[in-house]
Coordinates of C-alpha atoms and ligand atoms in Angstrom, one line a residue:
Chain I
X409 CA -44.8 11.8 5.7
X410 CA -43.9 8.3 4.8
X411 CA -40.3 7.2 4.9
X412 CA -39.4 5.3 1.8
X413 CA -35.5 5.4 2.1
X414 CA -33.3 5.7 5.0
X415 CA -29.8 4.8 6.3
X416 CA -29.4 1.2 7.3
X417 CA -29.3 0.7 11.1
X418 CA -25.9 -0.9 10.8
X419 CA -24.2 2.2 9.3
X420 CA -23.8 5.2 11.5
X421 CA -23.9 8.8 10.4
X422 CA -20.2 9.4 10.0
X423 CA -19.4 10.7 6.6
X424 CA -17.6 8.4 4.3
X425 CA -14.0 9.4 3.5
X426 CA -14.1 8.0 -0.1
X427 CA -13.7 10.0 -3.3
X428 CA -16.7 11.1 -5.3
X429 CA -17.8 8.2 -7.5
X430 CA -15.9 5.6 -5.7
X431 CA -17.8 2.3 -5.2
X432 CA -16.6 1.7 -1.7
X433 CA -19.6 3.7 -0.4
X434 CA -22.2 1.7 -2.3
X435 CA -20.6 -1.6 -1.3
X436 CA -20.6 -0.5 2.4
X437 CA -24.3 0.4 2.2
X438 CA -25.2 -3.0 0.6
X439 CA -23.4 -4.9 3.4
X440 CA -25.1 -2.9 6.0
X441 CA -28.6 -3.5 4.4
X442 CA -27.7 -7.3 4.5
X443 CA -26.7 -7.2 8.2
X444 CA -30.0 -5.4 9.0
X445 CA -32.1 -7.8 7.0
X446 CA -30.4 -10.8 8.5
X447 CA -30.9 -9.3 11.9
X448 CA -27.2 -10.0 13.0
X449 CA -26.0 -6.5 13.8
X450 CA -25.5 -7.5 17.5
X451 CA -23.3 -10.4 16.8
X452 CA -21.4 -9.2 13.8
X453 CA -17.7 -8.3 14.1
X454 CA -15.9 -6.7 11.2
X455 CA -12.3 -6.6 10.3
X456 CA -11.2 -3.6 8.2
X457 CA -8.1 -3.8 6.0
X458 CA -5.3 -1.5 5.1
X459 CA -6.2 0.5 2.2
X460 CA -8.8 3.2 1.4
X461 CA -11.4 1.3 3.4
X462 CA -9.2 1.2 6.6
X463 CA -12.0 3.4 8.2
X464 CA -14.7 1.0 7.4
X465 CA -14.8 -0.2 11.0
X466 CA -15.7 3.3 12.0
X467 CA -18.7 3.5 9.6
X468 CA -20.4 0.2 10.6
X469 CA -22.3 0.2 13.8
X470 CA -20.9 -3.2 14.8
X471 CA -17.9 -4.3 16.8
X472 CA -14.7 -4.0 14.7
X473 CA -10.9 -4.0 14.4
X474 CA -8.2 -3.1 11.9
X475 CA -5.9 -5.9 10.6
X476 CA -2.3 -5.4 9.4
X477 CA -2.1 -5.1 5.6
X478 CA -3.2 -8.5 4.1
X479 CA -3.9 -10.1 7.3
X480 CA -7.6 -9.6 7.7
X481 CA -8.5 -13.3 7.2
X482 CA -6.1 -14.4 9.8
X483 CA -7.5 -11.9 12.3
X484 CA -11.0 -13.0 11.4
X485 CA -10.0 -16.6 11.9
X486 CA -8.7 -15.8 15.4
X487 CA -12.0 -14.0 16.3
X488 CA -14.2 -16.8 14.9
X489 CA -12.3 -19.4 16.7
X490 CA -12.7 -17.5 20.0
X491 CA -16.4 -16.8 19.3
X492 CA -18.0 -19.4 17.1
X493 CA -21.3 -17.8 17.4
X494 CA -20.4 -14.5 16.1
X495 CA -20.6 -13.4 12.6
X496 CA -17.3 -12.2 11.2
X497 CA -16.6 -10.5 8.0
X498 CA -13.6 -8.9 6.3
X499 CA -13.7 -6.1 3.7
X500 CA -10.5 -6.1 1.6
X501 CA -9.1 -4.4 -1.4
X502 CA -7.1 -6.2 -4.2
X503 CA -3.7 -5.2 -2.9
X504 CA -4.7 -6.4 0.6
X505 CA -6.4 -9.6 -0.3
X506 CA -4.6 -10.7 -3.6
X507 CA -1.1 -9.4 -3.1
X508 CA 0.3 -9.3 0.4
X509 CA -2.5 -11.4 1.9
X510 CA -2.9 -14.0 -0.7
X511 CA -1.6 -16.7 1.6
X512 CA -4.0 -15.9 4.4
X513 CA -6.8 -15.8 1.8
X514 CA -6.1 -19.2 0.2
X515 CA -5.6 -20.8 3.6
X516 CA -8.7 -19.3 5.2
X517 CA -10.7 -20.6 2.3
X518 CA -9.0 -23.9 2.3
X519 CA -9.8 -24.3 6.0
X520 CA -13.4 -23.6 5.1
X521 CA -13.4 -20.9 7.7
X522 CA -17.0 -19.8 8.4
X523 CA -16.2 -16.2 7.5
X524 CA -17.5 -13.8 4.9
X525 CA -15.2 -11.7 2.7
X526 CA -16.1 -8.7 0.6
X527 CA -13.3 -8.3 -2.0
X528 CA -13.2 -5.0 -3.7
X529 CA -11.3 -5.3 -6.9
X530 CA -10.5 -1.8 -8.4
X531 CA -7.5 -3.0 -10.3
X532 CA -5.1 -0.5 -8.5
X533 CA -3.7 0.3 -5.0
X534 CA -6.1 3.2 -4.1
X535 CA -4.8 4.5 -0.9
X536 CA -1.1 4.7 -1.7
X537 CA -1.7 6.6 -4.8
X538 CA -2.5 4.4 -7.8
X539 CA 0.2 1.8 -7.9
X540 CA 0.0 -1.5 -9.8
X541 CA -2.0 -4.3 -8.2
X542 CA -2.0 -7.9 -8.9
X543 CA -5.4 -7.3 -10.7
X544 CA -4.1 -4.5 -12.8
X545 CA -5.1 -5.2 -16.5
X546 CA -2.5 -5.8 -19.1
X547 CA -1.5 -2.5 -20.7
X548 CA -3.1 -0.6 -17.9
X549 CA -1.0 2.4 -16.8
X550 CA -0.5 2.9 -13.1
X551 CA 2.2 4.9 -11.3
X552 CA 4.4 1.9 -11.0
X553 CA 3.6 0.4 -14.4
X554 CA 3.9 3.9 -16.3
X555 CA 4.3 2.1 -19.7
X556 CA 1.3 -0.2 -19.1
X557 CA 1.4 -3.6 -17.3
X558 CA 3.6 -5.8 -19.3
X559 CA 3.4 -9.6 -19.0
X560 CA 7.2 -10.0 -19.5
X561 CA 7.9 -8.0 -16.4
X562 CA 4.8 -8.0 -14.2
X563 CA 3.0 -11.1 -15.2
X564 CA -0.7 -11.5 -15.7
X565 CA -3.7 -10.1 -13.9
X566 CA -4.5 -12.5 -10.9
X567 CA -7.9 -14.1 -11.1
X568 CA -8.6 -14.6 -7.4
X569 CA -12.1 -16.0 -7.7
X570 CA -11.0 -18.5 -10.3
X571 CA -8.2 -19.5 -8.1
X572 CA -10.5 -20.0 -5.0
X573 CA -13.0 -21.8 -7.1
X574 CA -10.9 -24.9 -6.9
X575 CA -11.0 -25.0 -3.1
X576 CA -13.5 -27.4 -1.4
X577 CA -13.8 -25.2 1.7
X578 CA -15.5 -22.4 -0.3
X579 CA -19.3 -22.5 0.2
X580 CA -20.1 -19.3 -1.7
X581 CA -18.1 -17.5 -4.4
X582 CA -19.4 -14.9 -6.9
X583 CA -17.9 -12.0 -8.9
X584 CA -20.2 -9.0 -9.4
X585 CA -20.1 -5.3 -10.3
X586 CA -22.0 -2.3 -8.9
X587 CA -22.2 -0.4 -12.2
X588 CA -26.1 -0.4 -12.7
X589 CA -29.1 -0.8 -10.5
X590 CA -29.4 -4.4 -11.7
X591 CA -25.8 -5.1 -10.8
X592 CA -26.2 -3.4 -7.4
X593 CA -29.2 -5.6 -6.6
X594 CA -27.3 -8.7 -7.8
X595 CA -24.3 -7.7 -5.6
X596 CA -26.5 -7.4 -2.6
X597 CA -28.0 -10.8 -3.1
X598 CA -24.5 -12.3 -3.5
X599 CA -23.4 -10.6 -0.3
X600 CA -26.4 -11.9 1.5
X601 CA -25.7 -15.4 0.4
X602 CA -22.0 -15.1 1.4
X603 CA -23.3 -14.2 4.9
X604 CA -25.7 -17.1 4.8
X605 CA -23.0 -19.5 3.9
X606 CA -21.4 -18.5 7.3
X607 CA -24.7 -18.4 9.2
X608 CA -25.6 -21.9 8.1
X609 CA -22.1 -23.1 8.8
X610 CA -21.4 -24.1 5.3
X611 CA -17.9 -22.7 4.9
X612 CA -16.1 -19.8 3.4
X613 CA -18.0 -17.1 1.5
X614 CA -16.5 -14.5 -0.8
X615 CA -17.9 -11.9 -3.1
X616 CA -15.5 -10.2 -5.5
X617 CA -17.0 -6.8 -6.4
X618 CA -15.6 -5.0 -9.5
X619 CA -15.2 -1.5 -8.4
X620 CA -14.0 1.9 -9.6
X621 CA -11.2 4.1 -8.5
X622 CA -11.9 7.4 -10.5
X623 CA -9.2 9.2 -8.6
X624 CA -6.3 6.9 -9.5
X625 CA -7.7 5.9 -12.9
X626 CA -7.7 9.7 -13.5
X627 CA -11.2 9.6 -14.8
X628 CA -14.6 11.2 -14.1
X629 CA -17.0 8.8 -12.2
X630 CA -18.9 8.4 -15.5
X631 CA -15.9 7.6 -17.4
X632 CA -14.8 5.2 -14.7
X633 CA -18.0 3.2 -14.8
X634 CA -17.7 3.0 -18.6
X635 CA -14.0 1.9 -18.3
X636 CA -15.0 -0.7 -15.8
X637 CA -17.8 -2.2 -18.0
X638 CA -15.7 -2.1 -21.1
X639 CA -12.4 -3.4 -19.7
X640 CA -12.6 -5.0 -16.3
X641 CA -15.6 -7.2 -17.0
X642 CA -13.7 -8.6 -20.0
X643 CA -10.8 -9.6 -17.9
X644 CA -12.8 -10.5 -14.9
X645 CA -16.3 -11.6 -16.1
X646 CA -18.9 -11.4 -13.4
X647 CA -20.2 -14.9 -12.6
X648 CA -21.4 -17.3 -9.9
X649 CA -18.6 -19.8 -9.2
X650 CA -19.9 -21.7 -6.2
X651 CA -23.2 -21.7 -4.4
X652 CA -23.7 -24.3 -1.8
X653 CA -26.3 -22.1 0.0
X654 CA -29.2 -22.8 -2.3
X655 CA -32.4 -20.8 -2.3
Chain E
X572 CA 2.0 -31.1 46.1
X573 CA 3.3 -34.0 44.0
X574 CA 6.2 -33.4 41.6
X575 CA 6.2 -34.9 38.1
X576 CA 9.0 -35.2 35.5
X577 CA 8.2 -33.0 32.5
X578 CA 10.0 -31.6 29.5
X579 CA 10.2 -27.8 29.5
X580 CA 8.1 -27.3 26.5
X581 CA 5.4 -29.6 27.6
X582 CA 5.4 -28.0 31.1
X583 CA 4.9 -24.6 29.5
X584 CA 2.0 -25.8 27.5
X585 CA 0.3 -27.5 30.5
X586 CA 0.9 -24.5 32.6
X587 CA -0.8 -22.3 29.9
X588 CA -3.8 -24.5 29.9
X589 CA -4.0 -24.4 33.7
X590 CA -3.8 -20.5 33.5
X591 CA -7.0 -20.6 31.4
X592 CA -5.5 -20.5 27.9
X593 CA -8.1 -22.0 25.6
X594 CA -6.8 -20.7 22.2
X595 CA -3.5 -21.6 20.8
X596 CA -2.2 -21.0 17.2
X597 CA 1.2 -21.9 16.0
X598 CA 3.5 -23.0 13.1
X599 CA 6.0 -25.8 13.8
X600 CA 9.7 -24.9 14.5
X601 CA 12.4 -26.7 16.5
X602 CA 13.2 -26.6 19.4
X603 CA 9.7 -25.7 20.6
X604 CA 7.4 -28.0 18.5
X605 CA 6.4 -30.1 21.6
X606 CA 4.4 -27.1 22.8
X607 CA 2.3 -27.3 19.6
X608 CA 2.1 -31.1 19.8
X609 CA 1.1 -31.0 23.5
X610 CA -1.6 -28.4 22.7
X611 CA -2.9 -30.3 19.8
X612 CA -3.6 -33.2 22.1
X613 CA -4.7 -31.4 25.2
X614 CA -6.6 -28.3 24.2
X615 CA -9.6 -30.2 22.5
X616 CA -9.9 -32.2 25.8
X617 CA -10.6 -29.1 27.7
X618 CA -12.9 -27.4 25.2
X619 CA -10.1 -25.3 23.7
X620 CA -9.0 -24.6 20.1
X621 CA -5.7 -25.7 18.6
X622 CA -4.9 -24.5 15.0
X623 CA -1.7 -25.2 13.1
X624 CA -1.4 -22.2 10.9
X625 CA 0.1 -21.6 7.4
X626 CA 2.9 -19.4 8.7
X627 CA 4.0 -17.3 11.7
X628 CA 2.6 -14.2 10.0
X629 CA -0.8 -15.8 10.1
X630 CA -0.3 -17.1 13.6
X631 CA 0.4 -13.7 15.1
X632 CA -2.6 -12.2 13.4
X633 CA -4.9 -15.1 14.7
X634 CA -3.6 -14.4 18.1
X635 CA -4.5 -10.8 17.5
X636 CA -8.0 -11.7 16.5
X637 CA -8.5 -14.1 19.4
X638 CA -7.1 -11.5 21.8
X639 CA -9.6 -9.0 20.6
X640 CA -12.3 -11.2 22.2
X641 CA -10.7 -10.8 25.6
X642 CA -10.0 -14.6 26.0
X643 CA -6.7 -16.0 27.0
X644 CA -4.6 -16.9 23.9
X645 CA -1.1 -18.0 23.4
X646 CA 1.4 -18.9 20.7
X647 CA 4.9 -20.3 20.7
X648 CA 7.8 -20.3 18.3
X649 CA 11.5 -20.1 18.0
X650 CA 13.7 -17.3 16.6
X651 CA 13.0 -17.2 12.9
X652 CA 9.3 -17.6 13.6
X653 CA 9.5 -14.9 16.2
X654 CA 11.1 -12.6 13.5
X655 CA 8.1 -13.1 11.4
X656 CA 5.7 -12.2 14.1
X657 CA 7.2 -8.8 14.7
X658 CA 4.7 -7.0 12.4
X659 CA 1.7 -8.4 14.3
X660 CA 3.4 -7.8 17.7
X661 CA 3.6 -4.1 17.0
X662 CA -0.1 -4.1 16.1
X663 CA -1.1 -6.1 19.2
X664 CA 1.0 -3.9 21.5
X665 CA -0.5 -0.8 19.9
X666 CA -4.0 -2.2 20.1
X667 CA -3.2 -3.0 23.9
X668 CA -4.3 -6.7 23.7
X669 CA -3.4 -9.2 26.4
X670 CA -1.8 -12.3 24.9
X671 CA 1.2 -14.5 25.7
X672 CA 4.2 -15.4 23.4
X673 CA 6.7 -18.0 24.0
X674 CA 10.0 -17.8 22.1
X675 CA 12.3 -20.8 22.7
X676 CA 15.4 -19.2 21.4
X677 CA 17.8 -21.0 19.0
X678 CA 21.2 -20.1 17.3
X679 CA 21.1 -17.3 14.8
X680 CA 21.2 -15.2 12.8
X681 CA 19.3 -16.5 9.8
X682 CA 18.4 -20.2 9.9
X683 CA 21.3 -20.5 12.4
X684 CA 20.8 -23.9 14.1
X685 CA 18.5 -25.4 16.6
X686 CA 20.8 -25.3 19.7
X687 CA 20.0 -23.0 22.7
X688 CA 21.0 -19.4 22.3
X689 CA 20.3 -15.9 23.8
X690 CA 20.8 -14.0 20.6
X691 CA 17.2 -12.7 20.5
X692 CA 17.5 -10.5 23.6
X693 CA 17.6 -7.3 21.5
X694 CA 14.6 -8.3 19.4
X695 CA 12.6 -9.4 22.5
X696 CA 13.5 -6.4 24.8
X697 CA 14.2 -3.5 22.5
X698 CA 11.5 -4.1 20.0
X699 CA 11.7 -5.7 16.7
X700 CA 8.5 -4.4 15.2
X701 CA 7.9 -0.8 14.4
X702 CA 7.0 2.0 16.7
X703 CA 7.3 2.8 20.4
X704 CA 6.1 -0.2 22.2
X705 CA 7.1 -2.7 24.9
X706 CA 6.7 -6.3 25.6
X707 CA 6.9 -7.6 29.2
X708 CA 9.7 -10.2 29.0
X709 CA 10.0 -13.0 31.4
X710 CA 13.1 -15.3 31.4
X711 CA 12.9 -18.6 33.2
X712 CA 16.0 -20.6 34.2
X713 CA 14.4 -23.9 35.2
X714 CA 11.5 -25.9 34.0
X715 CA 9.7 -25.0 37.3
X716 CA 10.3 -21.4 36.7
X717 CA 9.0 -21.7 33.2
X718 CA 5.7 -23.2 34.6
X719 CA 5.5 -20.4 37.1
X720 CA 6.3 -17.6 34.7
X721 CA 3.8 -18.8 32.2
X722 CA 1.1 -18.3 34.9
X723 CA 2.5 -14.9 35.6
X724 CA 2.6 -14.0 31.9
X725 CA -1.1 -14.5 31.5
X726 CA -1.8 -12.4 34.6
X727 CA 0.4 -9.6 33.7
X728 CA -1.0 -9.6 30.1
X729 CA -4.5 -9.1 31.5
X730 CA -3.5 -6.6 34.2
X731 CA -1.7 -4.3 31.8
X732 CA -3.5 -5.1 28.5
X733 CA -0.1 -5.9 27.0
X734 CA 1.5 -8.8 25.2
X735 CA 3.9 -10.7 27.5
X736 CA 6.8 -12.8 26.2
X737 CA 8.2 -15.9 27.9
X738 CA 11.8 -15.8 26.5
X739 CA 13.3 -19.3 27.1
X740 CA 15.9 -21.1 25.1
X741 CA 16.4 -24.5 23.6
X742 CA 17.9 -25.8 26.9
X743 CA 14.9 -25.0 29.0
X744 CA 12.5 -26.2 26.2
X745 CA 14.2 -29.6 25.8
X746 CA 15.3 -30.6 29.3
X747 CA 13.2 -32.7 31.7
X748 CA 13.0 -31.7 35.4
X749 CA 10.6 -32.4 38.3
X750 CA 7.9 -29.8 38.5
X751 CA 4.9 -28.9 40.6
X752 CA 2.1 -27.9 38.5
X753 CA -0.2 -25.0 39.5
X754 CA -3.9 -25.6 40.1
X755 CA -6.3 -25.4 37.2
X756 CA -7.9 -22.0 37.1
X757 CA -11.7 -21.7 37.1
X758 CA -12.3 -19.7 33.8
X759 CA -15.1 -17.8 35.5
X760 CA -12.7 -16.2 37.9
X761 CA -10.5 -14.8 35.1
X762 CA -10.5 -11.0 34.6
X763 CA -13.5 -9.5 32.9
X764 CA -12.7 -7.6 29.7
X765 CA -16.3 -6.9 28.7
X766 CA -15.6 -3.2 28.7
X767 CA -13.5 -3.3 25.6
X768 CA -13.6 -6.8 24.1
X769 CA -15.2 -7.4 20.7
X770 CA -18.0 -9.8 21.3
X771 CA -20.8 -8.3 19.2
X772 CA -22.5 -5.1 20.3
X773 CA -25.5 -6.5 22.1
X774 CA -27.2 -3.9 24.1
X775 CA -24.2 -1.5 24.0
X776 CA -22.4 0.8 21.7
X777 CA -19.9 -0.9 19.4
X778 CA -16.4 -1.6 20.5
X779 CA -13.6 -0.7 18.2
X780 CA -9.9 -1.8 18.6
X781 CA -7.0 -0.5 16.4
X782 CA -3.5 0.6 16.6
X783 CA -4.4 3.3 14.2
X784 CA -5.1 7.1 14.4
X785 CA -4.8 9.2 11.2
X786 CA -4.6 12.4 13.3
X787 CA -1.1 13.0 14.7
X788 CA -2.3 14.7 17.8
X789 CA -4.6 11.7 18.5
X790 CA -1.8 9.2 17.8
X791 CA 0.7 11.1 20.0
X792 CA -2.1 10.9 22.8
X793 CA -2.2 7.2 22.3
X794 CA 1.5 6.9 22.5
X795 CA 1.6 9.0 25.6
X796 CA -0.9 6.6 27.2
X797 CA 1.3 3.6 26.2
X798 CA 4.3 5.3 27.7
X799 CA 2.5 6.0 31.0
X800 CA 1.6 2.4 31.1
X801 CA 5.2 1.3 30.6
X802 CA 6.4 3.6 33.3
X803 CA 3.9 2.0 35.7
X804 CA 5.1 -1.5 34.7
X805 CA 8.7 -0.4 35.2
X806 CA 7.9 0.8 38.6
X807 CA 6.0 -2.3 39.8
X808 CA 7.2 -5.4 37.9
X809 CA 11.0 -5.5 38.1
X810 CA 11.9 -9.0 39.1
X811 CA 15.2 -10.7 39.8
X812 CA 16.9 -13.4 41.8
X813 CA 20.0 -12.9 44.1
X814 CA 22.3 -15.8 45.0
X815 CA 24.9 -15.5 47.6
X816 CA 25.1 -11.8 46.8
X817 CA 24.9 -10.2 50.3
X818 CA 28.6 -9.7 50.9
X819 CA 30.0 -9.8 47.4
X820 CA 33.0 -8.0 45.9
X821 CA 32.3 -9.5 42.5
X822 CA 28.8 -9.7 41.0
X823 CA 28.0 -12.1 38.1
X824 CA 24.9 -11.3 36.0
X825 CA 23.2 -13.8 33.7
X826 CA 19.7 -14.7 32.8
X827 CA 17.9 -17.9 31.8
X828 CA 20.0 -21.0 31.2
X829 CA 23.2 -18.9 31.8
X830 CA 21.8 -17.7 35.1
X831 CA 21.4 -21.3 36.2
X832 CA 25.0 -22.2 35.1
X833 CA 26.3 -19.2 37.1
X834 CA 24.9 -20.6 40.3
X835 CA 27.5 -23.5 40.0
X836 CA 30.1 -21.0 39.0
X837 CA 29.5 -19.0 42.1
X838 CA 29.5 -22.1 44.2
X839 CA 32.9 -23.3 42.8
X840 CA 34.4 -19.8 43.2
X841 CA 33.2 -19.6 46.8
X842 CA 34.9 -22.8 47.5
X843 CA 38.1 -21.0 46.5
X844 CA 37.1 -18.3 49.0
X845 CA 36.3 -15.7 46.2
X846 CA 33.6 -13.3 47.3
X847 CA 31.3 -13.8 44.2
X848 CA 27.6 -13.6 43.9
X849 CA 24.9 -13.8 41.3
X850 CA 22.3 -11.4 40.1
X851 CA 19.8 -13.0 37.7
X852 CA 17.3 -10.8 36.0
X853 CA 13.9 -12.5 35.7
X854 CA 12.1 -9.7 33.9
X855 CA 14.2 -8.6 31.0
X856 CA 11.9 -5.8 30.4
X857 CA 11.3 -4.1 32.7
X858 CA 15.0 -4.8 33.4
X859 CA 15.7 -4.9 37.1
X860 CA 17.9 -1.8 37.0
X861 CA 17.0 -0.3 40.3
X862 CA 18.3 -3.2 42.4
X863 CA 21.3 -3.8 40.1
X864 CA 22.2 -0.2 40.4
X865 CA 22.1 -0.5 44.2
X866 CA 24.2 -3.6 44.4
X867 CA 26.7 -2.1 42.0
X868 CA 27.5 0.6 44.5
X869 CA 29.2 -1.9 46.8
X870 CA 31.1 -4.2 44.3
X871 CA 34.4 -4.0 42.6
X872 CA 33.3 -5.1 39.2
X873 CA 30.4 -6.9 37.3
X874 CA 30.8 -9.9 35.1
X875 CA 28.2 -10.6 32.6
X876 CA 27.8 -13.9 30.7
X877 CA 25.5 -14.5 27.9
X878 CA 24.9 -17.0 25.0
X879 CA 25.3 -14.1 22.6
X880 CA 27.8 -11.6 21.5
X881 CA 26.7 -9.3 24.4
X882 CA 23.1 -8.0 24.3
X883 CA 21.9 -7.8 27.9
X884 CA 25.2 -6.4 28.9
X885 CA 24.0 -3.1 27.5
X886 CA 21.2 -2.9 30.0
X887 CA 23.6 -3.9 32.8
X888 CA 25.9 -1.0 31.9
X889 CA 22.9 1.3 31.8
X890 CA 21.9 0.2 35.3
X891 CA 25.5 0.5 36.6
X892 CA 25.9 3.7 35.0
X893 CA 29.6 3.8 35.1
X894 CA 30.0 3.3 38.8
X895 CA 32.1 0.1 38.4
X896 CA 33.7 -1.7 35.4
X897 CA 31.4 -4.3 33.6
X898 CA 33.0 -7.2 31.8
X899 CA 31.6 -9.6 29.4
X900 CA 32.0 -13.2 28.4
X901 CA 29.8 -14.8 25.7
X902 CA 29.4 -17.9 23.4
X903 CA 27.5 -17.9 20.2
X904 CA 26.3 -20.3 17.7
X905 CA 24.3 -22.4 20.1
X906 CA 27.1 -23.3 22.4
X907 CA 26.3 -23.5 26.1
X908 CA 29.3 -22.3 28.2
X909 CA 30.5 -24.7 30.8
X910 CA 31.1 -23.6 34.4
X911 CA 34.8 -24.3 34.0
X912 CA 35.3 -22.0 31.1
X913 CA 33.4 -19.3 32.8
X914 CA 35.5 -19.7 36.0
X915 CA 38.5 -19.3 33.9
X916 CA 37.2 -16.3 32.0
X917 CA 36.3 -14.6 35.3
X918 CA 39.7 -15.2 36.9
X919 CA 41.3 -13.7 33.8
X920 CA 39.3 -10.6 34.2
X921 CA 39.9 -10.0 37.9
X922 CA 43.6 -10.7 37.7
Ligands
TPP1386 C1 3.0 -4.0 5.4 C2 2.5 -2.8 4.6 N1 2.9 -2.7 3.4 C3 2.5 -1.6 2.7 C4 1.6 -0.8 3.3 C5 1.1 0.4 2.3 N2 -0.3 0.3 1.8 C6 -1.3 0.9 2.3 S1 -2.7 0.7 1.5 C7 -1.9 -0.2 0.3 C8 -2.6 -0.8 -0.9 C9 -4.1 -0.8 -0.8 O1 -4.6 -1.2 -2.0 P1 -6.0 -2.1 -2.0 O2 -5.9 -3.2 -1.1 O3 -6.1 -2.5 -3.4 O4 -7.1 -1.1 -1.4 P2 -7.7 0.2 -2.0 O5 -6.9 1.3 -1.3 O6 -7.6 0.3 -3.5 O7 -9.1 0.3 -1.6 C10 -0.6 -0.4 0.7 C11 0.4 -1.0 -0.2 C12 1.2 -1.0 4.5 N3 0.2 -0.1 5.1 N4 1.6 -2.0 5.2
SF4_1387 S1 -8.5 6.5 -4.0 FE1 -9.8 5.3 -5.3 S2 -10.4 3.5 -4.1 FE2 -9.7 5.2 -2.7 S3 -11.5 6.3 -2.1 FE3 -10.6 7.3 -3.8 S4 -11.7 6.4 -5.5 FE4 -12.0 5.0 -3.9

């Protein structure tokens, strides 16, 4: 029998703890495939966040640790400064990266840290039960914006990629989605380039992946895909912001 | 060996480098910024990394990351900065990572001022971050001792896989004294942490480090392991200095800068034929309670002096356990008490 599809080497056989239809699982797989393809499994160190993906460091077959909420990029900076030849990546939600950790994010990018960040934007706080995130859309109902996010009180959705696109230390920056096979392939390409930006010593690489949270959006996985495409991609259009890696 | 004149902060920095520290992260704050300035100049000369961070919150997490690799790493700060580091310190203690903190304590609470104080004792010794954890806390009273305790701090951190805090104050940081510097350590002789450090899983199973366990039984097991380690440290690492304390009726207790001032106080009172001696805790955690308990059996009373409203005095009382009265004299706001006023306060008490 010919094997045509198997688990990437960089993922172990632990079962994911994510809800059905959640994109975290797909994104994990893409990262693991990229690590395999770049042949860097034995020098990669991952920094897991606080949020639904806090267990990520248990799923990847690489060295790893868990940072305090929002501090992944500071922890990653410490690792990379100690071991410049290692490949260090963080995996962070929007609450983690864009709210409590926004200062660490901007400053790591601004120092041009040779790090790779996978930023999972699902427009809510998943783990804590669907509260408002900095990326929550206007009018979007969450448990802490029960009447819908309102500019007067809560301000506008924060556009992290646009914000980071002004920073010279950033070597690769793209916003993608994982809602169709084509999007998935494109996201994988972006993740690979964000790692290459680090491997080539060019600077900071980040991929913002628009992602679903069916559980807290209170939708079926199919409805969630549809909602993402119809609403999230309007507010956060997928696009390539910075590519210093080239082909 | 030759002695040279050095400012406390700079002596601490040089001592850290000689102990093998090659990674240092910090955010400026008075009265310890000379440590950062010294490191900025010296570390690159020895192949190390200096990074001025965006905040103390980032600092402590960079220390966490670097400590994950098993290398010697340090940061320094002063009181408000140390407050900001508490979250990360809890994570570092829980992840059982070796690293060294220096807190050159200033007047508080709040922005307070930049004068020497001992008002961070509770925060340093009793916690400050969340959860059941301990820091090993070392309190120098001279620049030489700051140098020596910085060496010890790195060794204890490695031995117990635990963060160690050198708790100095603005006085120790800012004054100049002659010091004898320790030899430069050969990095290849430092303890090997390859059994747990994050270095990339080459030819081995991945290493995972986290102060995290979703299973309550698992987390309790982790905590039991921490507590067993803390008991081991309490047994083995209590350190103190006694000064003219063999035949005393009255025992003075003070640490750091106050401990040093109390030596003059003891000398003065001895001139007046008062049987007074000094007990100076060097480790604030573990507190040298065994020895203090023994001495308290044979004195009339204990007189504690601090540059705070009375924080260590609680540990003294626990050690003495009601056997003799414990009196307290303290100054706050960044005021360093003079020997004269301490003598007066003491005579008032024994009268
Ligand atoms: C200092 C701190 N504050 C708050 C929390 C609680 N908390 C846990 S996860 C989380 C939000 C996670 O949301 P996000 O980063 O978007 O990730 P997701 O769960 O959606 O994947 C919060 C607020 C915490 N653990 N630590
Ligand atoms: S709560 Fe949301 S983000 Fe978290 S695992 Fe479930 S679907 Fe995914």
